[in-house]
Structure formats: C-alpha cells, structure tokens
mmCIF file of C-alpha atoms and ligand atoms in Angstrom:
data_model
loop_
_atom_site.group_PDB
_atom_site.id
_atom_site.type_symbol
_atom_site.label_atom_id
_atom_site.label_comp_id
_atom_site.label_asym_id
_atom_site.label_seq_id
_atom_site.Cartn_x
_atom_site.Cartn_y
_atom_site.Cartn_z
ATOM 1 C CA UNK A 222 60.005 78.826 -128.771
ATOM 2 C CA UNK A 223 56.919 81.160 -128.100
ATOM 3 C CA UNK A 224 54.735 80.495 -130.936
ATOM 4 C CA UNK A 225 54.793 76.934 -129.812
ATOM 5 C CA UNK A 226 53.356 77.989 -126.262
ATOM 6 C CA UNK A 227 49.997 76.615 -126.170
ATOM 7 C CA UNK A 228 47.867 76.693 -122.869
ATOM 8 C CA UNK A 229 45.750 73.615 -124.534
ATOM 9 C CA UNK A 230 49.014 71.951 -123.282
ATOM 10 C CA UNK A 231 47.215 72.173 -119.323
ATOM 11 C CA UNK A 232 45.215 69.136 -118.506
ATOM 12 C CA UNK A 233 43.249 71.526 -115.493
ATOM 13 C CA UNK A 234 42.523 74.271 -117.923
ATOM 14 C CA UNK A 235 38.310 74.008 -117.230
ATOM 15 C CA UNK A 236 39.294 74.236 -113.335
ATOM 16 C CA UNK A 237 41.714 77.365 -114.733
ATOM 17 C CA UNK A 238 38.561 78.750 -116.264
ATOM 18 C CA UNK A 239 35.978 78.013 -113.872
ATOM 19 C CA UNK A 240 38.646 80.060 -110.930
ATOM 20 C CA UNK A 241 38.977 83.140 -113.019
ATOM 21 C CA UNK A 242 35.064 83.458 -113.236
ATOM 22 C CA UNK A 243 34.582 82.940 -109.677
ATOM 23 C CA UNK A 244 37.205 85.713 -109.375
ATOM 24 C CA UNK A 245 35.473 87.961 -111.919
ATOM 25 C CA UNK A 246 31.930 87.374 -110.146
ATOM 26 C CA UNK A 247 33.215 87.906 -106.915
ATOM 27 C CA UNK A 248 34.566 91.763 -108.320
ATOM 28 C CA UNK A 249 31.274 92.735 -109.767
ATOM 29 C CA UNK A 250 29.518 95.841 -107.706
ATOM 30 C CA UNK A 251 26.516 94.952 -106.157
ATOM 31 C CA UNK A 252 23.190 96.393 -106.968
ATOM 32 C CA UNK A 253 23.367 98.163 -104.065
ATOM 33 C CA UNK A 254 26.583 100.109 -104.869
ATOM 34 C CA UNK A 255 24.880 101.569 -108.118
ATOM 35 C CA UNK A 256 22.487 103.041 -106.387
ATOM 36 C CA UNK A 257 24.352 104.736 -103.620
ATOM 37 C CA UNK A 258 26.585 106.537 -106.549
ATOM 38 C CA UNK A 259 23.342 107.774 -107.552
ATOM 39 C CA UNK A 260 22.387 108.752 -104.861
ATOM 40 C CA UNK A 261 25.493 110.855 -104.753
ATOM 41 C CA UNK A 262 25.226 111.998 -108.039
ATOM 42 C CA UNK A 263 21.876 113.285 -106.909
ATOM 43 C CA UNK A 264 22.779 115.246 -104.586
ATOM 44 C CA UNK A 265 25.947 116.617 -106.203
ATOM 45 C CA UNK A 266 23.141 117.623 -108.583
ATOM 46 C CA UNK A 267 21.334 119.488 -106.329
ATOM 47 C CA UNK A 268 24.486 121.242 -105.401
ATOM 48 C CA UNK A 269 25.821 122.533 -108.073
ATOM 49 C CA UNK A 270 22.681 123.615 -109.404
ATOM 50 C CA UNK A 271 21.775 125.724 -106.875
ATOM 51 C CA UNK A 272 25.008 127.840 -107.586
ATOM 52 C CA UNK A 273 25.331 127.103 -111.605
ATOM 53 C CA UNK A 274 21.583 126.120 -112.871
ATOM 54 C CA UNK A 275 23.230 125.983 -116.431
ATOM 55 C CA UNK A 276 25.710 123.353 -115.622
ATOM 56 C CA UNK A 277 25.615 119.178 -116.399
ATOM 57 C CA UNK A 278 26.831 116.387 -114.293
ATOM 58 C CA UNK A 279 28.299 113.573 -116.059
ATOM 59 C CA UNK A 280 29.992 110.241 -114.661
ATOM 60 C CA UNK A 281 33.025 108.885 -116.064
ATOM 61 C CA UNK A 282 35.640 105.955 -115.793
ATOM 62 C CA UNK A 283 35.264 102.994 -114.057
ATOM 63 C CA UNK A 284 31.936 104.274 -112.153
ATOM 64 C CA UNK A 285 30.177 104.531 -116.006
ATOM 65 C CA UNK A 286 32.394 102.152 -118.522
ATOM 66 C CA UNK A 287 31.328 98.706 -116.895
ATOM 67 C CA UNK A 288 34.573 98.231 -115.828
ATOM 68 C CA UNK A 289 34.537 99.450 -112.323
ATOM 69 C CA UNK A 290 35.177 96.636 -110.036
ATOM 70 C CA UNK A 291 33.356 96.535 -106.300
ATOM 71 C CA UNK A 292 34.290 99.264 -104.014
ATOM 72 C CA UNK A 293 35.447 101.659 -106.690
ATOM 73 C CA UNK A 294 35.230 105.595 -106.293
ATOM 74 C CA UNK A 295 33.349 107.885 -108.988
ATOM 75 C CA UNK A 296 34.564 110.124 -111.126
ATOM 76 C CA UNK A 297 32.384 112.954 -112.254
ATOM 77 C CA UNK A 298 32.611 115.283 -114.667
ATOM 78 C CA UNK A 299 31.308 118.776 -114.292
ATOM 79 C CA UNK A 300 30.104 121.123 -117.548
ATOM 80 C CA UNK A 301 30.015 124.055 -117.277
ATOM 81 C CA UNK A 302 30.814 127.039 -119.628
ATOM 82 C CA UNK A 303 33.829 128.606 -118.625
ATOM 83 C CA UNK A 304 37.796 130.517 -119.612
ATOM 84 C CA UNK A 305 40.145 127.474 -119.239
ATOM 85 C CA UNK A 306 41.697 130.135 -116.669
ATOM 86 C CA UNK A 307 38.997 130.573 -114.374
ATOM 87 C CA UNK A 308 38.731 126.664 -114.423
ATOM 88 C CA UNK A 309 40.327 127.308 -110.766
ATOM 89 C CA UNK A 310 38.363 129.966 -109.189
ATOM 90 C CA UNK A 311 35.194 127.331 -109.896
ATOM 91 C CA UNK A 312 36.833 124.217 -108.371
ATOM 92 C CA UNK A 313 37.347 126.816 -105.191
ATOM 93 C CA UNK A 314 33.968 127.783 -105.324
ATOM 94 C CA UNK A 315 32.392 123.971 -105.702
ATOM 95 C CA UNK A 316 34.976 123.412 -102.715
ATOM 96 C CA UNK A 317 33.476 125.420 -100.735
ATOM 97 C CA UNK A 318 30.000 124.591 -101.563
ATOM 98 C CA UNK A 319 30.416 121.256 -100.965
ATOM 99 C CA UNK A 320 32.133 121.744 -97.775
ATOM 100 C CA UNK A 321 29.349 123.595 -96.390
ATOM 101 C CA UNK A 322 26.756 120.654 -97.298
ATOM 102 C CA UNK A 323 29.128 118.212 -94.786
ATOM 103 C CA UNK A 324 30.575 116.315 -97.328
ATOM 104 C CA UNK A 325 33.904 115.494 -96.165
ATOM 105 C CA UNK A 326 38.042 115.580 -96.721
ATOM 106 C CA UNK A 327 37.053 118.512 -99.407
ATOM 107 C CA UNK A 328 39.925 119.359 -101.126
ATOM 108 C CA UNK A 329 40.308 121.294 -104.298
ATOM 109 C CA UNK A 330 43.775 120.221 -106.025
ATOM 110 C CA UNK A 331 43.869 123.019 -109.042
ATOM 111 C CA UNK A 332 47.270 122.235 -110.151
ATOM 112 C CA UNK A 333 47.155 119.021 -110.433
ATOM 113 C CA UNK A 334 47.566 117.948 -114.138
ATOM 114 C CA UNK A 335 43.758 116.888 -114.356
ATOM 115 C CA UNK A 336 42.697 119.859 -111.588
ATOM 116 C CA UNK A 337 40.010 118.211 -109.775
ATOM 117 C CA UNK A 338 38.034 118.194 -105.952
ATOM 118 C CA UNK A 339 37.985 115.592 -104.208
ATOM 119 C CA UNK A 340 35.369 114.837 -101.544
ATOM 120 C CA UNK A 341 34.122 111.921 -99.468
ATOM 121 C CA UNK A 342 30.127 111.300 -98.961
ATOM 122 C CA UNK A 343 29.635 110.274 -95.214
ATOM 123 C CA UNK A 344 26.407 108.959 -96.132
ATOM 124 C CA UNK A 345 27.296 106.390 -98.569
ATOM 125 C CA UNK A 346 30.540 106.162 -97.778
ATOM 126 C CA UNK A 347 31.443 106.741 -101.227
ATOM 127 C CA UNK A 348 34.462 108.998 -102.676
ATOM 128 C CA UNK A 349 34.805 110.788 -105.169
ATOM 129 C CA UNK A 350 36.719 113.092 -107.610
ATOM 130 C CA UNK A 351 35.118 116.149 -109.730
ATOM 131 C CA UNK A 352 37.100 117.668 -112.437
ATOM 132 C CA UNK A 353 35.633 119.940 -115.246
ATOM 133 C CA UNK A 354 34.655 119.856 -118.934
ATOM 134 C CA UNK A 355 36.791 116.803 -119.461
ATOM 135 C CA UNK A 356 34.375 115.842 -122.069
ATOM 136 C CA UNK A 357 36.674 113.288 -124.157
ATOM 137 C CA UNK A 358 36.931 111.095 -120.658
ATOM 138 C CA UNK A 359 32.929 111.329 -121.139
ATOM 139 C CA UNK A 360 33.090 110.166 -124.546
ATOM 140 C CA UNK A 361 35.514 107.323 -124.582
ATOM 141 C CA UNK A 362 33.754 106.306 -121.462
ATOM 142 C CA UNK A 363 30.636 105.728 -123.564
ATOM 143 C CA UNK A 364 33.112 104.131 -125.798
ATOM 144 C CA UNK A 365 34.340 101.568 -123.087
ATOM 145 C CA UNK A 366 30.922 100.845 -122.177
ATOM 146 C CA UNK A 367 29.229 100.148 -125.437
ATOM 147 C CA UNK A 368 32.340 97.865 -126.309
ATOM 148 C CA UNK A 369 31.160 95.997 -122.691
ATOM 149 C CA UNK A 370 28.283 95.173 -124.300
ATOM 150 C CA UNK A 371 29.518 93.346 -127.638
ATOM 151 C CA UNK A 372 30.954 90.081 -125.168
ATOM 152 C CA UNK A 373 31.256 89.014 -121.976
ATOM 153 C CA UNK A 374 34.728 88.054 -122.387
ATOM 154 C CA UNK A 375 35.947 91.906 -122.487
ATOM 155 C CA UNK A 376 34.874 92.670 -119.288
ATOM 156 C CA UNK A 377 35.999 89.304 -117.578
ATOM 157 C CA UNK A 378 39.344 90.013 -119.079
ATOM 158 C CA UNK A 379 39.637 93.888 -118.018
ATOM 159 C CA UNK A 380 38.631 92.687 -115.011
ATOM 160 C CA UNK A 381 41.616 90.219 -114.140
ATOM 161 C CA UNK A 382 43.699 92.210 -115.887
ATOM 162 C CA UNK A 383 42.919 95.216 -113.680
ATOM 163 C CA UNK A 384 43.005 93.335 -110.603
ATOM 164 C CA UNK A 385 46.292 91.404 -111.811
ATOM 165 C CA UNK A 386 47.579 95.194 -112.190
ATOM 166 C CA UNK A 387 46.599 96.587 -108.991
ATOM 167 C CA UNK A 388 48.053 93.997 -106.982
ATOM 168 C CA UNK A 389 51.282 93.701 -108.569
ATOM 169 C CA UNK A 390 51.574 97.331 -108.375
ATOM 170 C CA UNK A 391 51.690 98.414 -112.309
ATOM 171 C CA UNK A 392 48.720 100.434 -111.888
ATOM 172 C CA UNK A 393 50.491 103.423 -110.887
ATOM 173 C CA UNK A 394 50.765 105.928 -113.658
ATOM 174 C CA UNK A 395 52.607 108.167 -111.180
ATOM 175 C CA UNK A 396 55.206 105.496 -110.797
ATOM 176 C CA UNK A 397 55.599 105.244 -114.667
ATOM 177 C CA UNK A 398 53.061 102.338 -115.275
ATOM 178 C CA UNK A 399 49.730 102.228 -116.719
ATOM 179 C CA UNK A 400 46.233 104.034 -115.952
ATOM 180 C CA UNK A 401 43.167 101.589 -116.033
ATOM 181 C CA UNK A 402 42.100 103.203 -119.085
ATOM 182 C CA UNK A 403 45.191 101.847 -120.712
ATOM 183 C CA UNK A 404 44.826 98.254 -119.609
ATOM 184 C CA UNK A 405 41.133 98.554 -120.376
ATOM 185 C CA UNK A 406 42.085 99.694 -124.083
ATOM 186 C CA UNK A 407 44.698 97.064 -124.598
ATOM 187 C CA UNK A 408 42.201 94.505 -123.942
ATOM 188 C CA UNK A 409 39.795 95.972 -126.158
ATOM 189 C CA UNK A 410 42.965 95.855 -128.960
ATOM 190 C CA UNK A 411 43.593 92.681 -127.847
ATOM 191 C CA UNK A 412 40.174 91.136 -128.502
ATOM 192 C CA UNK A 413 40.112 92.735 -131.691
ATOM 193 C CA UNK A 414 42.876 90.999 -132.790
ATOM 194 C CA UNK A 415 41.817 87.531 -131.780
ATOM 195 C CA UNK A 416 41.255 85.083 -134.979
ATOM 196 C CA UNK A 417 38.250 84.858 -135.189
ATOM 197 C CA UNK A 418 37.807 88.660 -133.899
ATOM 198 C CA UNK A 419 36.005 88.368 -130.932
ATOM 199 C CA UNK A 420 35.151 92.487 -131.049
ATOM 200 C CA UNK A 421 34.552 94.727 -134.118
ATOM 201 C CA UNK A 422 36.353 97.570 -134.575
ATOM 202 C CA UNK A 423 33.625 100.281 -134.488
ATOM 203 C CA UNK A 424 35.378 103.255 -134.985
ATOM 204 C CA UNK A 425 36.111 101.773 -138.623
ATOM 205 C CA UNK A 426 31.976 101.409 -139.236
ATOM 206 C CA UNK A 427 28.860 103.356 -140.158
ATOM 207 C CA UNK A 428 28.546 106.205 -137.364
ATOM 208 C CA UNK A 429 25.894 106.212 -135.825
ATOM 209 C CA UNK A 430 27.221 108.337 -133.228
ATOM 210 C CA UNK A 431 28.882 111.785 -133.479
ATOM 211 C CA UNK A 432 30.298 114.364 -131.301
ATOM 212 C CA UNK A 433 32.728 117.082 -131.649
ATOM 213 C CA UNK A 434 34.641 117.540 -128.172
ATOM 214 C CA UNK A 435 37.834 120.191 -128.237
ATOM 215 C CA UNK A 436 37.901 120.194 -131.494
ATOM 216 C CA UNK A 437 38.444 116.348 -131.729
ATOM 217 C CA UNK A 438 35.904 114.268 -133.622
ATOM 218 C CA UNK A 439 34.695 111.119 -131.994
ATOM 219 C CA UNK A 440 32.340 108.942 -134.242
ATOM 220 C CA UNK A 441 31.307 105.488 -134.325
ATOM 221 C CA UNK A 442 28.913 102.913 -134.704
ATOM 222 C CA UNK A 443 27.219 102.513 -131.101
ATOM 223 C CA UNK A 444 23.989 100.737 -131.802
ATOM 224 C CA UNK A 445 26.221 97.598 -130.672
ATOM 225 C CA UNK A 446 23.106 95.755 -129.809
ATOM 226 C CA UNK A 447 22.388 95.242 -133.425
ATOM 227 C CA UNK A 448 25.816 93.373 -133.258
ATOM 228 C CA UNK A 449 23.950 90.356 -132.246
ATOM 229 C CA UNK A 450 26.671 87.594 -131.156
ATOM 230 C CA UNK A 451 29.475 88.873 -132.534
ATOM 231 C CA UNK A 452 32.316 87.258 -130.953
ATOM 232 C CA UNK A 453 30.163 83.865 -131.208
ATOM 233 C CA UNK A 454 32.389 81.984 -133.812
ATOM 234 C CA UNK A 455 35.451 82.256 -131.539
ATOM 235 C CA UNK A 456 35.144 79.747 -128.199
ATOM 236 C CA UNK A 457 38.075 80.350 -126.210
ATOM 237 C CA UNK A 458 37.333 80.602 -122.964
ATOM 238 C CA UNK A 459 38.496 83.566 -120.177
ATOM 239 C CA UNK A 460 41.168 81.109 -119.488
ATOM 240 C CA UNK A 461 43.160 81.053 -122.729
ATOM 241 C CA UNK A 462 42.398 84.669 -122.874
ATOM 242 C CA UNK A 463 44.122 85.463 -120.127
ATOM 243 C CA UNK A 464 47.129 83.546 -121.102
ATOM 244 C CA UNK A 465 46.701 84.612 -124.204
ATOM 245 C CA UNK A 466 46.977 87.959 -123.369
ATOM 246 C CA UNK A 467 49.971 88.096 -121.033
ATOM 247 C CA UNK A 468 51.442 85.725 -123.418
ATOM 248 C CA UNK A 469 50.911 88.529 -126.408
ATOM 249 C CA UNK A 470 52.428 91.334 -123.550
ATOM 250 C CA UNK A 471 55.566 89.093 -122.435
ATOM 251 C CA UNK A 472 56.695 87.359 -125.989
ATOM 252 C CA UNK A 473 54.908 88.563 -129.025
ATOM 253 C CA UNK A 474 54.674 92.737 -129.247
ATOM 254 C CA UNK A 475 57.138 94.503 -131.031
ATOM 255 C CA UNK A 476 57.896 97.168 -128.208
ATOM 256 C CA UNK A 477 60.580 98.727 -130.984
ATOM 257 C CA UNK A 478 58.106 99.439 -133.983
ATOM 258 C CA UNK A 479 54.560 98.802 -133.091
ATOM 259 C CA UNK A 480 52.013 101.001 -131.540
ATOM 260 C CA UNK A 481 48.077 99.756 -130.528
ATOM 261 C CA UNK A 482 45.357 100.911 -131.705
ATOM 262 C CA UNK A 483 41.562 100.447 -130.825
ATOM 263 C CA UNK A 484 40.476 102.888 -133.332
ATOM 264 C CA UNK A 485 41.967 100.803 -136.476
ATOM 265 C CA UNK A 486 41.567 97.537 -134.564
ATOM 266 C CA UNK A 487 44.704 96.915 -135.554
ATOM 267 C CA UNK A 488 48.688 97.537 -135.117
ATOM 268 C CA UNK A 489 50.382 100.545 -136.470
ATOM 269 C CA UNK A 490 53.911 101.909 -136.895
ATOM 270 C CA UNK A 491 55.215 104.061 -134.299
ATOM 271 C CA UNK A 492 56.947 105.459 -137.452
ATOM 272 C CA UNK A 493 53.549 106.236 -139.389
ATOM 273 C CA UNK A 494 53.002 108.642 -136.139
ATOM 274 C CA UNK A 495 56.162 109.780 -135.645
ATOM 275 C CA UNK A 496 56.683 107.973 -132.414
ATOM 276 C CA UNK A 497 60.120 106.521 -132.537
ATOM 277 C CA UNK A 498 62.241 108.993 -130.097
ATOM 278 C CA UNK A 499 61.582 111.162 -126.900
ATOM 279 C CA UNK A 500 59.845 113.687 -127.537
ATOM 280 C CA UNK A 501 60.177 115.824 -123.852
ATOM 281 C CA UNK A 502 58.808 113.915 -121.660
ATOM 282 C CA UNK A 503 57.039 111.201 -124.018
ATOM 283 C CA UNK A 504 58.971 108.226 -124.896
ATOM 284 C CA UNK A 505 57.094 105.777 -126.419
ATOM 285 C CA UNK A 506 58.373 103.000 -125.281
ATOM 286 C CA UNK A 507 55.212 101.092 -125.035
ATOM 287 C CA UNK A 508 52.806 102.717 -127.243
ATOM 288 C CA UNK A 509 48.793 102.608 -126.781
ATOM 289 C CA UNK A 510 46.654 105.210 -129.261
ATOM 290 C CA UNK A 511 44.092 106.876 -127.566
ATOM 291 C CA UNK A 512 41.035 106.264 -129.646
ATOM 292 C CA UNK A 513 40.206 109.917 -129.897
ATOM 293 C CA UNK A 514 43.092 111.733 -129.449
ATOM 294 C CA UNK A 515 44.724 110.055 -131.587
ATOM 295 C CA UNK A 516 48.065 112.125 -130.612
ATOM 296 C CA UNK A 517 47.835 110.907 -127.567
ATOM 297 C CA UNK A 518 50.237 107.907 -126.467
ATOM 298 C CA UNK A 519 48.735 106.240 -123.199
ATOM 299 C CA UNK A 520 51.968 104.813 -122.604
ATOM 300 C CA UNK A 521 53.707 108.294 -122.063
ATOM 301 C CA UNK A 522 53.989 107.974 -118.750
ATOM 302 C CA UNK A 523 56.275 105.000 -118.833
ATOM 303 C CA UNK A 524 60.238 105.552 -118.684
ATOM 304 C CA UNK A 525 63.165 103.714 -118.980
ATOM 305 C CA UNK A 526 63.072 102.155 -115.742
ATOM 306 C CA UNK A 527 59.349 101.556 -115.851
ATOM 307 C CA UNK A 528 59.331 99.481 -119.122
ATOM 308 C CA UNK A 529 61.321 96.865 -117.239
ATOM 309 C CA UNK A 530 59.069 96.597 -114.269
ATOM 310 C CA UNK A 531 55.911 95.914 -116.649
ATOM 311 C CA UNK A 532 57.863 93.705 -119.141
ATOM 312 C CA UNK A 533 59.183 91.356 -116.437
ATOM 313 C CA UNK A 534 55.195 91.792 -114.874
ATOM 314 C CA UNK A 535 54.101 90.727 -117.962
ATOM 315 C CA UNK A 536 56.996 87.538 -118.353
ATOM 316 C CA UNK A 537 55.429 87.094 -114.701
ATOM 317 C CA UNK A 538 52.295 86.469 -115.406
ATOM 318 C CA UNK A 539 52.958 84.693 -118.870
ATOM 319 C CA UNK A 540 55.512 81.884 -117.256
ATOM 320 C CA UNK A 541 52.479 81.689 -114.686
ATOM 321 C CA UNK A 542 49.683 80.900 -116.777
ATOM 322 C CA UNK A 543 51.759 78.200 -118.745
ATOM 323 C CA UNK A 544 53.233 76.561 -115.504
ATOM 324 C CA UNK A 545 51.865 77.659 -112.061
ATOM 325 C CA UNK A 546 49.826 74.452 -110.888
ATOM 326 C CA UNK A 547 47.691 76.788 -109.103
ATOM 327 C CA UNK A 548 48.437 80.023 -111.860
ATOM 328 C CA UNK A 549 44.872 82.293 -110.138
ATOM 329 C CA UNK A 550 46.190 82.780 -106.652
ATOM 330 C CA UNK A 551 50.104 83.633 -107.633
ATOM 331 C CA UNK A 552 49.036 85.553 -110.495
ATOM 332 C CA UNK A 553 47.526 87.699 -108.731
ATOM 333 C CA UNK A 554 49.520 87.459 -105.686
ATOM 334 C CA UNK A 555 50.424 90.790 -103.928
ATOM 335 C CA UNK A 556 53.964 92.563 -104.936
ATOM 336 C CA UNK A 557 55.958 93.509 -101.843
ATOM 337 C CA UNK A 558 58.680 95.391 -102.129
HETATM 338 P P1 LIG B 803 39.840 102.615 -111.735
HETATM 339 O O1 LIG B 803 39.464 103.881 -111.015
HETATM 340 O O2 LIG B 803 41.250 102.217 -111.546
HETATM 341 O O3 LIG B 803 38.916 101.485 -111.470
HETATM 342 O O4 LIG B 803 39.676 102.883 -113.287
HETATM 343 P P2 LIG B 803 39.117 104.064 -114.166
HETATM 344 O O5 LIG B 803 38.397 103.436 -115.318
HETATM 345 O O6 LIG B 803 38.365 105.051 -113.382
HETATM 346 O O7 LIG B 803 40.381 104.621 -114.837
HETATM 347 P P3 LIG B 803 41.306 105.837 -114.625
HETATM 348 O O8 LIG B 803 41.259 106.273 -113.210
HETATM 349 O O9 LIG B 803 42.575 105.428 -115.270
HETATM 350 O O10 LIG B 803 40.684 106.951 -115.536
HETATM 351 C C1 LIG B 803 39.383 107.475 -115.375
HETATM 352 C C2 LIG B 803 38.849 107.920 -116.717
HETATM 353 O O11 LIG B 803 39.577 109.054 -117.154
HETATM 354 C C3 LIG B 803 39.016 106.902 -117.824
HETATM 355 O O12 LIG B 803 37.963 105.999 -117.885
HETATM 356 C C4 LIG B 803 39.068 107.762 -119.026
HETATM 357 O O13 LIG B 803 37.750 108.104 -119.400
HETATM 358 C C5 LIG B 803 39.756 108.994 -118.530
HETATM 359 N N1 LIG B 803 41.195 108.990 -118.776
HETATM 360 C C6 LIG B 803 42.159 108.503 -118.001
HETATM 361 N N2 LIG B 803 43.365 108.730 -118.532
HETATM 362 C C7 LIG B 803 43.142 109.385 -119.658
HETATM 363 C C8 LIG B 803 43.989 109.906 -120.632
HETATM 364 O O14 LIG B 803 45.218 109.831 -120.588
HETATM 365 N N3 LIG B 803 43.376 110.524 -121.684
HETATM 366 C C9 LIG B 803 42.036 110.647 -121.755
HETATM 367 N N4 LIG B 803 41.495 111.257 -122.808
HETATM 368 N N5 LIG B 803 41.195 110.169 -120.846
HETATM 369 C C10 LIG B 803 41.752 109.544 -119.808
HETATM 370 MG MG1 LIG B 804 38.650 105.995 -111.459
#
C-alpha cells in the first residue's frame, strides 16, 4: 500500500508548500544574531589569549553549519595543544578565567562525555558551550555547511525537520533519540537519494579539501559553488519533501539490514560494517554513518524502547502529511506527556 502513497493526491498541496516556507523564514536568525555571536566569539578570543596566546577558537554546530535556527546557543571549539589528561585541569582554568571577566552560570562539566564549560554572555544574552580539540565536529561542520550551499531545499528541510523534532520531543539523545547532527545528516542522505539527486555526494569526488583530524581522514570536494544548479532538474517542492521524507522514515527503510550513509550517498549493509547485534552499549537499531568516522553509528544512542517512540513519530508525521487538512500546525504540534 505505501508505494502507492502519493502526496500529488492533495488538491491544497501549493498552500502545503507556501506554510512550510513561511515556517522556515520565520526560523531563520536575524542579521543581528550573527553578529552578537561574534561579538562573543571576540571576546572569548581575547580571553583565552591572554592566558594561551598559542591557542584557536573555532565555532561549530548549528552556530557555523547553516542550520542553526533563531535563538540557538554556540558551540565553540577550543585548540589548544594538550595530554588528553590534562584536558580537565584547562577547562578549570578557562572556568575560572571566564568567571572572573563576569560572564555568567560558569560551569566546567569535565566528566561529561563531551567535557565542556558552559557560560552565559550577559551582554548578548547569548549561551554558550566550550569543549576542546573536538576538531572532527569542526570538520563535518564545514561539511554541513558547504552541503547548505548546493540547494535551498536542504536547509528548508533540516529546518522542519529539526523543529518537527524538537517539539515532539525526539531530539533528546539523552532520552535515546537523535542529536541534530543526525537529523541534519539524514536529510543530507535523504536528498541524495532523491531521483533526480537533488545533492551530490562529495565525499565520492575530486578532493579539493583535505585534513587529517585524530588520525581520521576527511576529504572532499568543497568548491560546491562550481556545482552550479545542481539539484535544478528535480522540482519537487519543500512540500513533497517533507512528506517524502517522513514517508521514507515511517514505511520505506529497512531498519533490519540497512544503514545511511552521506559519505557513499547511498545505503549500505549493516552487515558490510558489522552492525547487526549489540555491541555494549551500541545497538544499531537505526543506523546513520558518520561521514568521517565512519565507525561511528549516530544512532547508538537509541534503545529498544526508543526505536518505538521515533518509529511511531515518524508514522506520525507520515499519516499527517498524507491526511491532516491542516498537516503544518499538527505536525509540528507540541508532545505532552
Ligand atoms: P542544535 O543545537 O540542536 O540546533 O543543533 P547542533 O547542530 O548544534 O547539533 P548538536 O548539538 O547535535 O551537535 C553540535 C555539533 O557537534 C554538530 O554539528 C557536530 O559537529 C558535532 N556532533 C554532535 N554529535 C556528534 C557525534 O556523535 N559525532 C561527531 N563527530 N560530532 C558530533
Ligand atoms: Mg548546538
């Protein structure tokens, strides 16, 4: 019965399409915004240079991947060259040094898995978490971002599909569902996949770019502007992508065998990565690739209880889309428990 699903089938589908851009417009960060995370970045700057001259700021996630919504917090990297075991005695010491400059709710959380500080910028009212030399979040932030670029439809998707997450409460990778990062890379897949494609898979062309980052190589072709219109021969709208997409999620993945992958552009077999039982805590039972660490299954976090919760989400939001008469406001209606 599902491959005969067709969204087509809605008579209101331009009014569908012309809702979900007003939605993704009305998410986009304002100019303003920008500038007061650089304006904390600046400073930060300032900061940490005074005690570590040798050390590099870097933003990463949604603050620097063009998927950050309005009102986001940053996430920034710091550099520096340093034991992994003294990574602790330095988020102390940026604690502190931060403290002192009135930034404020400083906390350093050093055994958290990703140890990080947090801090809050009266200023520009702006929050914001620090970890150090995560370089790979760097990198496959650049990655993100320069897939942005290629079409417009990526980061309307991401964005629905992030804000569809957050408010049905799948968003919670401490509650076994899925980071932003995930939902960001199975849109990415999921464009890839379209017929025609409506994004390239550029870890499978010429590299123009190169880095090696704990001993994982991430190359790719990232001159994306020379792209042109890629995605130009396929015209289906946010609208059908979005059904499209939950539709794919609900009634078409193979959760048994199949694993996603950006960096092919394709599907693999959970069986080609040896995938296909627990593994301590890592059960694969929705399986994403991370692009460069390619051992790395995004959908670790999920568990047996989990998987139901998103699966039904995903049903949710795919019975929506084919019969809601108004499918924008109760798809992304809040969940309460
Ligand atoms: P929001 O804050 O929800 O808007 O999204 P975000 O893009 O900041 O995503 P998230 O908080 O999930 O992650 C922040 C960044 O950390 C991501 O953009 C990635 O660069 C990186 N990241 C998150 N999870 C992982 C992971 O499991 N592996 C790796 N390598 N990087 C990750
Ligand atoms: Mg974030």
């Amino acid at each position: 019965r599902n491959f005969k699903r067709q969204i087509e089938c809605r008579s209101d589908i331009d009014r569908l399409n012309a809702s979900f851009l007003a939605i993704y417009e009305s998410l986009i960060p304002a100019e303003e915004e920008k500038a007061k995370q650089k304006q904390l970045l600046t400073l930060l700057e300032k900061l940490v240079g005074k005690e570590w001259p040798e050390a590099r700021l870097y933003l990463y996630g949604s603050c620097a991947n063009s998927f950050g919504v309005l009102k986001s917090d940053i996430d920034v990297c710091l550099a520096i060259e340093v034991a992994d075991n003294k990574k602790s005695e330095v988020l102390l010491k940026l604690a502190d040094i931060l403290q002192s400059d009135n930034l404020q709710n400083v906390q350093a959380l050093t055994r958290a898995r990703v140890p990080i500080v947090k801090l809050m910028d009266p200023v520009t009212g702006i929050s914001c978490d620090i970890c150090i030399n995560n370089l790979l979040a760097v990198v496959n932030t650049k990655l993100l971002r320069d897939y942005a670029q290629i079409d417009v439809r990526l980061r309307q998707l991401a964005f629905i599909v992030k804000h569809w997450a957050k408010s049905r409460g799948v968003n919670e990778t401490y509650q076994g569902t899925l980071s932003s990062y995930a939902y960001v890379l199975m849109c990415i897949h999921f464009l890839q996949q379209r017929r025609p494609a409506i994004l390239p898979c550029l870890q499978g062309m010429e590299r123009t770019y190169a880095v090696t980052v704990d001993n994982v190589e991430c190359a790719y072709f990232d001159r994306v502007e020379k792209l042109g219109d890629f995605g130009c021969h396929n015209r289906e709208s946010i609208a059908q992508l979005v059904w499209a997409f939950f539709n794919y999620w609900a009634y078409c993945h193979d959760y048994a065998n199949d694993v996603i992958s950006v960096r092919t552009g394709s599907i693999i077999s959970k069986r080609s990565k040896d995938w296909t039982r627990r593994i301590g805590n890592d059960r694969h039972l929705i399986c994403i690739e991370d692009p460069f660490e390619i051992r790395h299954d995004l959908g670790r976090v999920v568990d047996k209880y989990s998987i139901k919760v998103l699966r039904e989400e995903f049903e949710r939001a795919a019975e929506i889309m084919q019969y809601d008469p108004n499918p924008c406001a109760t798809l992304l209606e809040p969940y309460i428990p």
